[in-house]
């Protein structure tokens, strides 16, 4: 019989601190698009490719770090991830060529994998009771949004009195500081069933790969990555260049947001702020409503919100409205997707199974970030990339509908 555990455990709290810090740094990279391009006279696609490679490395590293955590321990995987994250930031601060940035972002991507959702959500899921799991996963996911709230504005503020290289070094120190909290992240007693514990990783993976539902979840997560990757990397620059002027004496101006550049950074923060509520709501609903229908609904709403935004003239008001609307749907897919995987295939290898699905997410991120920079350089506009995101979002809404939610027994 599973022992009932409280909602807020040391594992959940420390996991939130780690995710918050890592995502604050990750969410700030879009702010560096223009400063780095102007510093070296690069095309927009050069640094965009570096961020795209970072996202792809994150996706490749996620199942690897998930397996490391399950074989060698969660804390070892997190230490490895934090060190690689810091190393990538330090090396990037000394890079002076596009190729160097693109290579060093591989370290950053692997670092995010070791300190991000794949590892943290798996250990949080194992530390939670059945009754608390959906909400625990939502709280840990919302911590990533909390990091996004201040990550981009913090980077924008630091750039006001130091170089982008200096900001990278400050962030490297910050990610290493989270390791001070690791002693409090004690590995929980496994709550997986006896059958799950006896089954090998190969057995569970083979079962998942043969299941059409796992394939549909894998394919559906692509659009989430595409949309999030593109917006995180390019939205600040998009707003900076395309948004109507901020009216002197208006509400935004009185708050100190006087330029479209500042508005672009604040937009990323607003997305993160709105997503805290959206993710917690998704976690709460995940215990009460079919997860696949919730996922289909989220992707449908994203499609309508993105289409409405691109079809209307961009003003400070529409930027704020879009940021809040999209933010409420931003990472709401994560606790539902990870919770669905845990429900279908058990907790024992949840990190690895979610990591493989997350690779699809990061393939989408790579395409969104890279296409954004490439098509901007070719056409001077983000419009085509935006409409592709709308299309893949509609696809994800449809492909989740046939996913089964009845769990089958695992045969070792």
GROMACS .gro file of C-alpha atoms in nm:
model
  412
    1UNK     CA    1   0.000   0.000   0.000
    2UNK     CA    2   0.140   0.342  -0.097
    3UNK     CA    3   0.220   0.574   0.194
    4UNK     CA    4   0.038   0.904   0.168
    5UNK     CA    5   0.276   1.197   0.132
    6UNK     CA    6   0.214   1.571   0.173
    7UNK     CA    7   0.192   1.790  -0.136
    8UNK     CA    8   0.491   2.010  -0.049
    9UNK     CA    9   0.792   1.788   0.014
   10UNK     CA   10   1.164   1.884   0.025
   11UNK     CA   11   1.201   1.714  -0.314
   12UNK     CA   12   0.930   1.934  -0.467
   13UNK     CA   13   1.065   2.255  -0.311
   14UNK     CA   14   1.426   2.194  -0.420
   15UNK     CA   15   1.309   2.078  -0.761
   16UNK     CA   16   1.121   2.406  -0.801
   17UNK     CA   17   1.434   2.608  -0.711
   18UNK     CA   18   1.643   2.422  -0.969
   19UNK     CA   19   1.386   2.452  -1.248
   20UNK     CA   20   1.318   2.817  -1.166
   21UNK     CA   21   1.687   2.911  -1.193
   22UNK     CA   22   1.754   2.708  -1.506
   23UNK     CA   23   1.450   2.841  -1.687
   24UNK     CA   24   1.516   3.201  -1.587
   25UNK     CA   25   1.847   3.177  -1.771
   26UNK     CA   26   1.706   2.985  -2.066
   27UNK     CA   27   1.414   3.225  -2.113
   28UNK     CA   28   1.653   3.522  -2.142
   29UNK     CA   29   1.835   3.412  -2.459
   30UNK     CA   30   1.594   3.595  -2.689
   31UNK     CA   31   1.700   3.922  -2.526
   32UNK     CA   32   2.056   3.866  -2.658
   33UNK     CA   33   1.947   3.830  -3.023
   34UNK     CA   34   1.998   4.194  -3.119
   35UNK     CA   35   2.297   4.282  -2.890
   36UNK     CA   36   2.507   3.988  -3.010
   37UNK     CA   37   2.411   4.033  -3.377
   38UNK     CA   38   2.497   4.404  -3.357
   39UNK     CA   39   2.820   4.344  -3.164
   40UNK     CA   40   2.963   4.118  -3.435
   41UNK     CA   41   2.763   4.234  -3.738
   42UNK     CA   42   2.607   3.889  -3.782
   43UNK     CA   43   2.292   3.792  -3.966
   44UNK     CA   44   1.995   3.719  -3.739
   45UNK     CA   45   2.015   3.352  -3.839
   46UNK     CA   46   2.364   3.305  -3.690
   47UNK     CA   47   2.269   3.345  -3.324
   48UNK     CA   48   1.928   3.194  -3.396
   49UNK     CA   49   2.104   2.877  -3.508
   50UNK     CA   50   2.302   2.874  -3.184
   51UNK     CA   51   1.978   2.887  -2.982
   52UNK     CA   52   1.824   2.626  -3.212
   53UNK     CA   53   2.120   2.393  -3.153
   54UNK     CA   54   2.082   2.455  -2.780
   55UNK     CA   55   1.721   2.338  -2.800
   56UNK     CA   56   1.814   2.032  -3.006
   57UNK     CA   57   2.094   1.940  -2.763
   58UNK     CA   58   1.845   1.978  -2.479
   59UNK     CA   59   1.615   1.732  -2.655
   60UNK     CA   60   1.895   1.482  -2.722
   61UNK     CA   61   2.022   1.514  -2.367
   62UNK     CA   62   1.684   1.473  -2.198
   63UNK     CA   63   1.645   1.093  -2.233
   64UNK     CA   64   2.017   1.053  -2.164
   65UNK     CA   65   1.997   1.242  -1.835
   66UNK     CA   66   1.671   1.066  -1.755
   67UNK     CA   67   1.848   0.731  -1.788
   68UNK     CA   68   2.148   0.859  -1.586
   69UNK     CA   69   1.915   0.969  -1.307
   70UNK     CA   70   1.740   0.631  -1.304
   71UNK     CA   71   2.065   0.433  -1.307
   72UNK     CA   72   2.310   0.651  -1.108
   73UNK     CA   73   2.081   0.874  -0.905
   74UNK     CA   74   1.893   1.198  -0.951
   75UNK     CA   75   2.141   1.419  -0.768
   76UNK     CA   76   2.436   1.301  -0.977
   77UNK     CA   77   2.244   1.378  -1.294
   78UNK     CA   78   2.160   1.727  -1.167
   79UNK     CA   79   2.523   1.800  -1.071
   80UNK     CA   80   2.641   1.693  -1.416
   81UNK     CA   81   2.374   1.910  -1.576
   82UNK     CA   82   2.455   2.221  -1.371
   83UNK     CA   83   2.827   2.192  -1.445
   84UNK     CA   84   2.766   2.154  -1.819
   85UNK     CA   85   2.521   2.447  -1.813
   86UNK     CA   86   2.778   2.674  -1.646
   87UNK     CA   87   3.057   2.554  -1.874
   88UNK     CA   88   2.853   2.633  -2.183
   89UNK     CA   89   2.772   2.984  -2.058
   90UNK     CA   90   3.135   3.059  -1.970
   91UNK     CA   91   3.267   2.934  -2.303
   92UNK     CA   92   2.993   3.125  -2.490
   93UNK     CA   93   3.100   3.448  -2.318
   94UNK     CA   94   3.441   3.417  -2.487
   95UNK     CA   95   3.308   3.310  -2.830
   96UNK     CA   96   3.366   3.554  -3.116
   97UNK     CA   97   3.248   3.348  -3.415
   98UNK     CA   98   2.904   3.208  -3.499
   99UNK     CA   99   3.045   2.854  -3.512
  100UNK     CA  100   3.192   2.885  -3.163
  101UNK     CA  101   2.858   3.003  -3.022
  102UNK     CA  102   2.678   2.721  -3.197
  103UNK     CA  103   2.918   2.457  -3.061
  104UNK     CA  104   2.918   2.591  -2.705
  105UNK     CA  105   2.539   2.602  -2.697
  106UNK     CA  106   2.551   2.222  -2.709
  107UNK     CA  107   2.689   2.232  -2.353
  108UNK     CA  108   2.413   2.473  -2.250
  109UNK     CA  109   2.148   2.247  -2.404
  110UNK     CA  110   2.278   1.939  -2.223
  111UNK     CA  111   2.295   2.145  -1.904
  112UNK     CA  112   1.928   2.240  -1.935
  113UNK     CA  113   1.846   1.872  -1.986
  114UNK     CA  114   2.022   1.777  -1.663
  115UNK     CA  115   1.854   2.049  -1.458
  116UNK     CA  116   1.518   2.063  -1.634
  117UNK     CA  117   1.185   1.891  -1.660
  118UNK     CA  118   1.294   1.539  -1.755
  119UNK     CA  119   1.500   1.477  -1.443
  120UNK     CA  120   1.313   1.698  -1.198
  121UNK     CA  121   0.959   1.595  -1.293
  122UNK     CA  122   1.053   1.228  -1.272
  123UNK     CA  123   1.185   1.254  -0.917
  124UNK     CA  124   0.897   1.480  -0.814
  125UNK     CA  125   0.653   1.228  -0.960
  126UNK     CA  126   0.815   0.943  -0.766
  127UNK     CA  127   0.805   1.147  -0.445
  128UNK     CA  128   0.434   1.224  -0.480
  129UNK     CA  129   0.130   1.021  -0.390
  130UNK     CA  130  -0.120   0.929  -0.659
  131UNK     CA  131  -0.359   1.194  -0.528
  132UNK     CA  132  -0.092   1.468  -0.533
  133UNK     CA  133   0.106   1.374  -0.845
  134UNK     CA  134  -0.077   1.582  -1.105
  135UNK     CA  135  -0.063   1.892  -0.883
  136UNK     CA  136   0.301   1.832  -0.784
  137UNK     CA  137   0.402   1.809  -1.150
  138UNK     CA  138   0.207   2.128  -1.219
  139UNK     CA  139   0.378   2.316  -0.934
  140UNK     CA  140   0.724   2.207  -1.054
  141UNK     CA  141   0.633   2.309  -1.409
  142UNK     CA  142   0.500   2.644  -1.287
  143UNK     CA  143   0.837   2.705  -1.123
  144UNK     CA  144   0.983   2.717  -1.474
  145UNK     CA  145   0.731   2.988  -1.555
  146UNK     CA  146   0.829   3.177  -1.241
  147UNK     CA  147   1.185   3.177  -1.371
  148UNK     CA  148   1.062   3.310  -1.704
  149UNK     CA  149   0.886   3.597  -1.524
  150UNK     CA  150   1.211   3.761  -1.422
  151UNK     CA  151   1.471   3.594  -1.648
  152UNK     CA  152   1.429   3.815  -1.956
  153UNK     CA  153   1.377   4.143  -1.765
  154UNK     CA  154   1.677   4.060  -1.545
  155UNK     CA  155   1.892   4.006  -1.854
  156UNK     CA  156   1.761   4.332  -2.004
  157UNK     CA  157   1.843   4.515  -1.679
  158UNK     CA  158   2.193   4.365  -1.652
  159UNK     CA  159   2.264   4.461  -2.013
  160UNK     CA  160   2.206   4.822  -1.907
  161UNK     CA  161   2.535   4.834  -1.720
  162UNK     CA  162   2.742   4.535  -1.831
  163UNK     CA  163   2.825   4.353  -2.153
  164UNK     CA  164   2.635   4.047  -2.268
  165UNK     CA  165   2.950   3.846  -2.190
  166UNK     CA  166   2.933   3.962  -1.828
  167UNK     CA  167   2.566   3.863  -1.805
  168UNK     CA  168   2.654   3.513  -1.927
  169UNK     CA  169   2.915   3.482  -1.649
  170UNK     CA  170   2.665   3.598  -1.385
  171UNK     CA  171   2.421   3.334  -1.507
  172UNK     CA  172   2.693   3.066  -1.492
  173UNK     CA  173   2.746   3.141  -1.123
  174UNK     CA  174   2.370   3.136  -1.061
  175UNK     CA  175   2.318   2.787  -1.205
  176UNK     CA  176   2.604   2.649  -0.995
  177UNK     CA  177   2.451   2.801  -0.682
  178UNK     CA  178   2.151   2.567  -0.705
  179UNK     CA  179   2.379   2.276  -0.615
  180UNK     CA  180   2.383   2.411  -0.258
  181UNK     CA  181   2.023   2.289  -0.223
  182UNK     CA  182   2.088   1.933  -0.339
  183UNK     CA  183   2.147   1.784   0.010
  184UNK     CA  184   1.779   1.854   0.080
  185UNK     CA  185   1.670   1.656  -0.228
  186UNK     CA  186   1.670   1.313  -0.072
  187UNK     CA  187   1.584   1.032  -0.310
  188UNK     CA  188   1.232   0.917  -0.217
  189UNK     CA  189   1.129   0.560  -0.155
  190UNK     CA  190   1.005   0.431  -0.491
  191UNK     CA  191   0.627   0.428  -0.524
  192UNK     CA  192   0.633   0.225  -0.845
  193UNK     CA  193   0.450  -0.105  -0.838
  194UNK     CA  194   0.632  -0.436  -0.787
  195UNK     CA  195   0.569  -0.527  -1.152
  196UNK     CA  196   0.720  -0.198  -1.267
  197UNK     CA  197   1.028  -0.244  -1.048
  198UNK     CA  198   1.086  -0.595  -1.185
  199UNK     CA  199   1.045  -0.493  -1.549
  200UNK     CA  200   1.358  -0.392  -1.737
  201UNK     CA  201   1.400  -0.057  -1.912
  202UNK     CA  202   1.404  -0.240  -2.245
  203UNK     CA  203   1.068  -0.403  -2.169
  204UNK     CA  204   0.903  -0.074  -2.083
  205UNK     CA  205   1.054   0.108  -2.383
  206UNK     CA  206   0.949  -0.168  -2.623
  207UNK     CA  207   0.596  -0.160  -2.482
  208UNK     CA  208   0.579   0.216  -2.533
  209UNK     CA  209   0.728   0.210  -2.885
  210UNK     CA  210   0.470  -0.048  -2.994
  211UNK     CA  211   0.185   0.162  -2.858
  212UNK     CA  212   0.027   0.401  -3.114
  213UNK     CA  213  -0.071   0.631  -2.828
  214UNK     CA  214   0.293   0.690  -2.736
  215UNK     CA  215   0.367   0.776  -3.100
  216UNK     CA  216   0.079   1.023  -3.107
  217UNK     CA  217   0.197   1.187  -2.783
  218UNK     CA  218   0.548   1.207  -2.934
  219UNK     CA  219   0.424   1.371  -3.254
  220UNK     CA  220   0.186   1.604  -3.073
  221UNK     CA  221   0.459   1.751  -2.852
  222UNK     CA  222   0.645   1.878  -3.162
  223UNK     CA  223   0.418   2.180  -3.206
  224UNK     CA  224   0.451   2.275  -2.841
  225UNK     CA  225   0.827   2.296  -2.886
  226UNK     CA  226   0.797   2.482  -3.216
  227UNK     CA  227   0.573   2.751  -3.072
  228UNK     CA  228   0.762   2.794  -2.744
  229UNK     CA  229   1.105   2.789  -2.909
  230UNK     CA  230   1.011   3.044  -3.174
  231UNK     CA  231   0.841   3.283  -2.933
  232UNK     CA  232   1.111   3.263  -2.666
  233UNK     CA  233   1.392   3.324  -2.916
  234UNK     CA  234   1.230   3.573  -3.153
  235UNK     CA  235   0.937   3.745  -2.986
  236UNK     CA  236   1.147   4.015  -2.812
  237UNK     CA  237   1.307   4.110  -3.145
  238UNK     CA  238   0.971   4.077  -3.325
  239UNK     CA  239   0.811   4.322  -3.081
  240UNK     CA  240   1.111   4.555  -3.087
  241UNK     CA  241   1.093   4.595  -3.464
  242UNK     CA  242   0.723   4.561  -3.548
  243UNK     CA  243   0.522   4.694  -3.254
  244UNK     CA  244   0.365   5.039  -3.262
  245UNK     CA  245   0.527   5.305  -3.045
  246UNK     CA  246   0.460   5.328  -2.672
  247UNK     CA  247   0.264   5.646  -2.607
  248UNK     CA  248   0.434   5.889  -2.366
  249UNK     CA  249   0.225   5.937  -2.056
  250UNK     CA  250   0.039   5.609  -2.108
  251UNK     CA  251   0.012   5.325  -1.858
  252UNK     CA  252   0.315   5.136  -1.990
  253UNK     CA  253   0.525   5.451  -2.011
  254UNK     CA  254   0.439   5.537  -1.650
  255UNK     CA  255   0.563   5.192  -1.545
  256UNK     CA  256   0.903   5.262  -1.703
  257UNK     CA  257   0.838   5.061  -2.019
  258UNK     CA  258   0.934   5.332  -2.266
  259UNK     CA  259   1.075   5.136  -2.561
  260UNK     CA  260   0.955   4.843  -2.768
  261UNK     CA  261   1.277   4.665  -2.671
  262UNK     CA  262   1.176   4.680  -2.304
  263UNK     CA  263   0.824   4.572  -2.400
  264UNK     CA  264   0.967   4.266  -2.578
  265UNK     CA  265   1.146   4.157  -2.261
  266UNK     CA  266   0.838   4.228  -2.048
  267UNK     CA  267   0.626   4.022  -2.291
  268UNK     CA  268   0.834   3.712  -2.215
  269UNK     CA  269   0.794   3.787  -1.845
  270UNK     CA  270   0.416   3.824  -1.881
  271UNK     CA  271   0.398   3.490  -2.060
  272UNK     CA  272   0.574   3.328  -1.766
  273UNK     CA  273   0.357   3.506  -1.511
  274UNK     CA  274   0.032   3.404  -1.680
  275UNK     CA  275   0.158   3.050  -1.719
  276UNK     CA  276   0.196   3.001  -1.345
  277UNK     CA  277  -0.180   3.016  -1.311
  278UNK     CA  278  -0.242   2.827  -1.634
  279UNK     CA  279  -0.011   2.540  -1.540
  280UNK     CA  280  -0.151   2.506  -1.189
  281UNK     CA  281  -0.502   2.502  -1.334
  282UNK     CA  282  -0.398   2.232  -1.583
  283UNK     CA  283  -0.255   2.023  -1.298
  284UNK     CA  284  -0.576   2.061  -1.097
  285UNK     CA  285  -0.793   1.973  -1.396
  286UNK     CA  286  -0.566   1.679  -1.483
  287UNK     CA  287  -0.702   1.488  -1.182
  288UNK     CA  288  -1.060   1.553  -1.285
  289UNK     CA  289  -1.083   1.564  -1.666
  290UNK     CA  290  -0.939   1.347  -1.942
  291UNK     CA  291  -0.579   1.456  -2.000
  292UNK     CA  292  -0.593   1.396  -2.375
  293UNK     CA  293  -0.898   1.621  -2.414
  294UNK     CA  294  -0.733   1.889  -2.202
  295UNK     CA  295  -0.425   1.871  -2.426
  296UNK     CA  296  -0.637   1.893  -2.741
  297UNK     CA  297  -0.818   2.192  -2.596
  298UNK     CA  298  -0.495   2.372  -2.506
  299UNK     CA  299  -0.352   2.328  -2.857
  300UNK     CA  300  -0.680   2.447  -3.010
  301UNK     CA  301  -0.680   2.762  -2.798
  302UNK     CA  302  -0.316   2.830  -2.885
  303UNK     CA  303  -0.406   2.808  -3.253
  304UNK     CA  304  -0.684   3.066  -3.222
  305UNK     CA  305  -0.476   3.302  -3.004
  306UNK     CA  306  -0.177   3.296  -3.243
  307UNK     CA  307  -0.398   3.343  -3.551
  308UNK     CA  308  -0.581   3.638  -3.396
  309UNK     CA  309  -0.254   3.808  -3.300
  310UNK     CA  310  -0.088   3.782  -3.641
  311UNK     CA  311  -0.406   3.895  -3.822
  312UNK     CA  312  -0.432   4.224  -3.630
  313UNK     CA  313  -0.196   4.524  -3.627
  314UNK     CA  314   0.068   4.491  -3.354
  315UNK     CA  315   0.029   4.747  -3.077
  316UNK     CA  316   0.150   4.749  -2.715
  317UNK     CA  317  -0.203   4.647  -2.613
  318UNK     CA  318  -0.216   4.346  -2.848
  319UNK     CA  319   0.132   4.238  -2.735
  320UNK     CA  320   0.020   4.236  -2.373
  321UNK     CA  321  -0.309   4.062  -2.454
  322UNK     CA  322  -0.130   3.796  -2.657
  323UNK     CA  323   0.137   3.744  -2.390
  324UNK     CA  324  -0.121   3.687  -2.116
  325UNK     CA  325  -0.339   3.462  -2.335
  326UNK     CA  326  -0.055   3.251  -2.471
  327UNK     CA  327   0.108   3.245  -2.129
  328UNK     CA  328  -0.196   3.082  -1.973
  329UNK     CA  329  -0.146   2.796  -2.224
  330UNK     CA  330   0.235   2.801  -2.233
  331UNK     CA  331   0.359   2.507  -2.024
  332UNK     CA  332   0.018   2.375  -1.931
  333UNK     CA  333   0.091   2.084  -2.166
  334UNK     CA  334   0.389   1.963  -1.959
  335UNK     CA  335   0.219   1.826  -1.641
  336UNK     CA  336  -0.055   1.676  -1.858
  337UNK     CA  337   0.188   1.508  -2.099
  338UNK     CA  338   0.422   1.382  -1.827
  339UNK     CA  339   0.127   1.273  -1.614
  340UNK     CA  340  -0.027   1.085  -1.907
  341UNK     CA  341   0.301   0.902  -1.967
  342UNK     CA  342   0.329   0.809  -1.598
  343UNK     CA  343  -0.030   0.683  -1.602
  344UNK     CA  344   0.012   0.472  -1.916
  345UNK     CA  345   0.359   0.326  -1.856
  346UNK     CA  346   0.431   0.360  -1.485
  347UNK     CA  347   0.676   0.561  -1.275
  348UNK     CA  348   0.989   0.344  -1.287
  349UNK     CA  349   1.120   0.476  -1.620
  350UNK     CA  350   0.909   0.788  -1.644
  351UNK     CA  351   1.220   1.008  -1.685
  352UNK     CA  352   1.345   0.816  -1.987
  353UNK     CA  353   1.003   0.784  -2.151
  354UNK     CA  354   0.924   1.151  -2.100
  355UNK     CA  355   1.274   1.239  -2.220
  356UNK     CA  356   1.214   1.061  -2.551
  357UNK     CA  357   0.882   1.241  -2.600
  358UNK     CA  358   1.052   1.566  -2.503
  359UNK     CA  359   1.301   1.510  -2.785
  360UNK     CA  360   1.010   1.567  -3.024
  361UNK     CA  361   0.937   1.891  -2.836
  362UNK     CA  362   1.295   2.003  -2.887
  363UNK     CA  363   1.295   1.906  -3.255
  364UNK     CA  364   1.006   2.148  -3.279
  365UNK     CA  365   1.202   2.409  -3.084
  366UNK     CA  366   1.498   2.369  -3.318
  367UNK     CA  367   1.277   2.420  -3.622
  368UNK     CA  368   1.095   2.718  -3.471
  369UNK     CA  369   1.412   2.898  -3.364
  370UNK     CA  370   1.616   2.820  -3.676
  371UNK     CA  371   1.336   2.886  -3.924
  372UNK     CA  372   1.260   3.212  -3.746
  373UNK     CA  373   1.611   3.343  -3.803
  374UNK     CA  374   1.653   3.195  -4.150
  375UNK     CA  375   1.325   3.321  -4.293
  376UNK     CA  376   1.375   3.662  -4.132
  377UNK     CA  377   1.707   3.695  -4.314
  378UNK     CA  378   1.545   3.587  -4.642
  379UNK     CA  379   1.221   3.784  -4.625
  380UNK     CA  380   1.267   4.039  -4.348
  381UNK     CA  381   0.957   3.906  -4.173
  382UNK     CA  382   0.847   3.642  -3.921
  383UNK     CA  383   0.498   3.605  -4.070
  384UNK     CA  384   0.549   3.275  -4.258
  385UNK     CA  385   0.713   3.108  -3.956
  386UNK     CA  386   0.425   3.224  -3.739
  387UNK     CA  387   0.165   3.066  -3.971
  388UNK     CA  388   0.358   2.737  -3.974
  389UNK     CA  389   0.329   2.739  -3.595
  390UNK     CA  390  -0.045   2.786  -3.621
  391UNK     CA  391  -0.067   2.489  -3.857
  392UNK     CA  392   0.132   2.247  -3.640
  393UNK     CA  393  -0.069   2.359  -3.337
  394UNK     CA  394  -0.391   2.257  -3.510
  395UNK     CA  395  -0.229   1.922  -3.598
  396UNK     CA  396  -0.143   1.858  -3.231
  397UNK     CA  397  -0.498   1.936  -3.125
  398UNK     CA  398  -0.629   1.666  -3.360
  399UNK     CA  399  -0.367   1.397  -3.299
  400UNK     CA  400  -0.431   1.384  -2.923
  401UNK     CA  401  -0.795   1.286  -2.967
  402UNK     CA  402  -0.732   0.913  -3.047
  403UNK     CA  403  -0.482   0.866  -2.759
  404UNK     CA  404  -0.597   0.594  -2.522
  405UNK     CA  405  -0.602   0.659  -2.148
  406UNK     CA  406  -0.661   0.308  -2.020
  407UNK     CA  407  -0.347   0.166  -1.866
  408UNK     CA  408  -0.235  -0.183  -1.962
  409UNK     CA  409  -0.040  -0.419  -1.738
  410UNK     CA  410   0.337  -0.439  -1.778
  411UNK     CA  411   0.474  -0.785  -1.847
  412UNK     CA  412   0.835  -0.823  -1.737
   0.00000   0.00000   0.00000
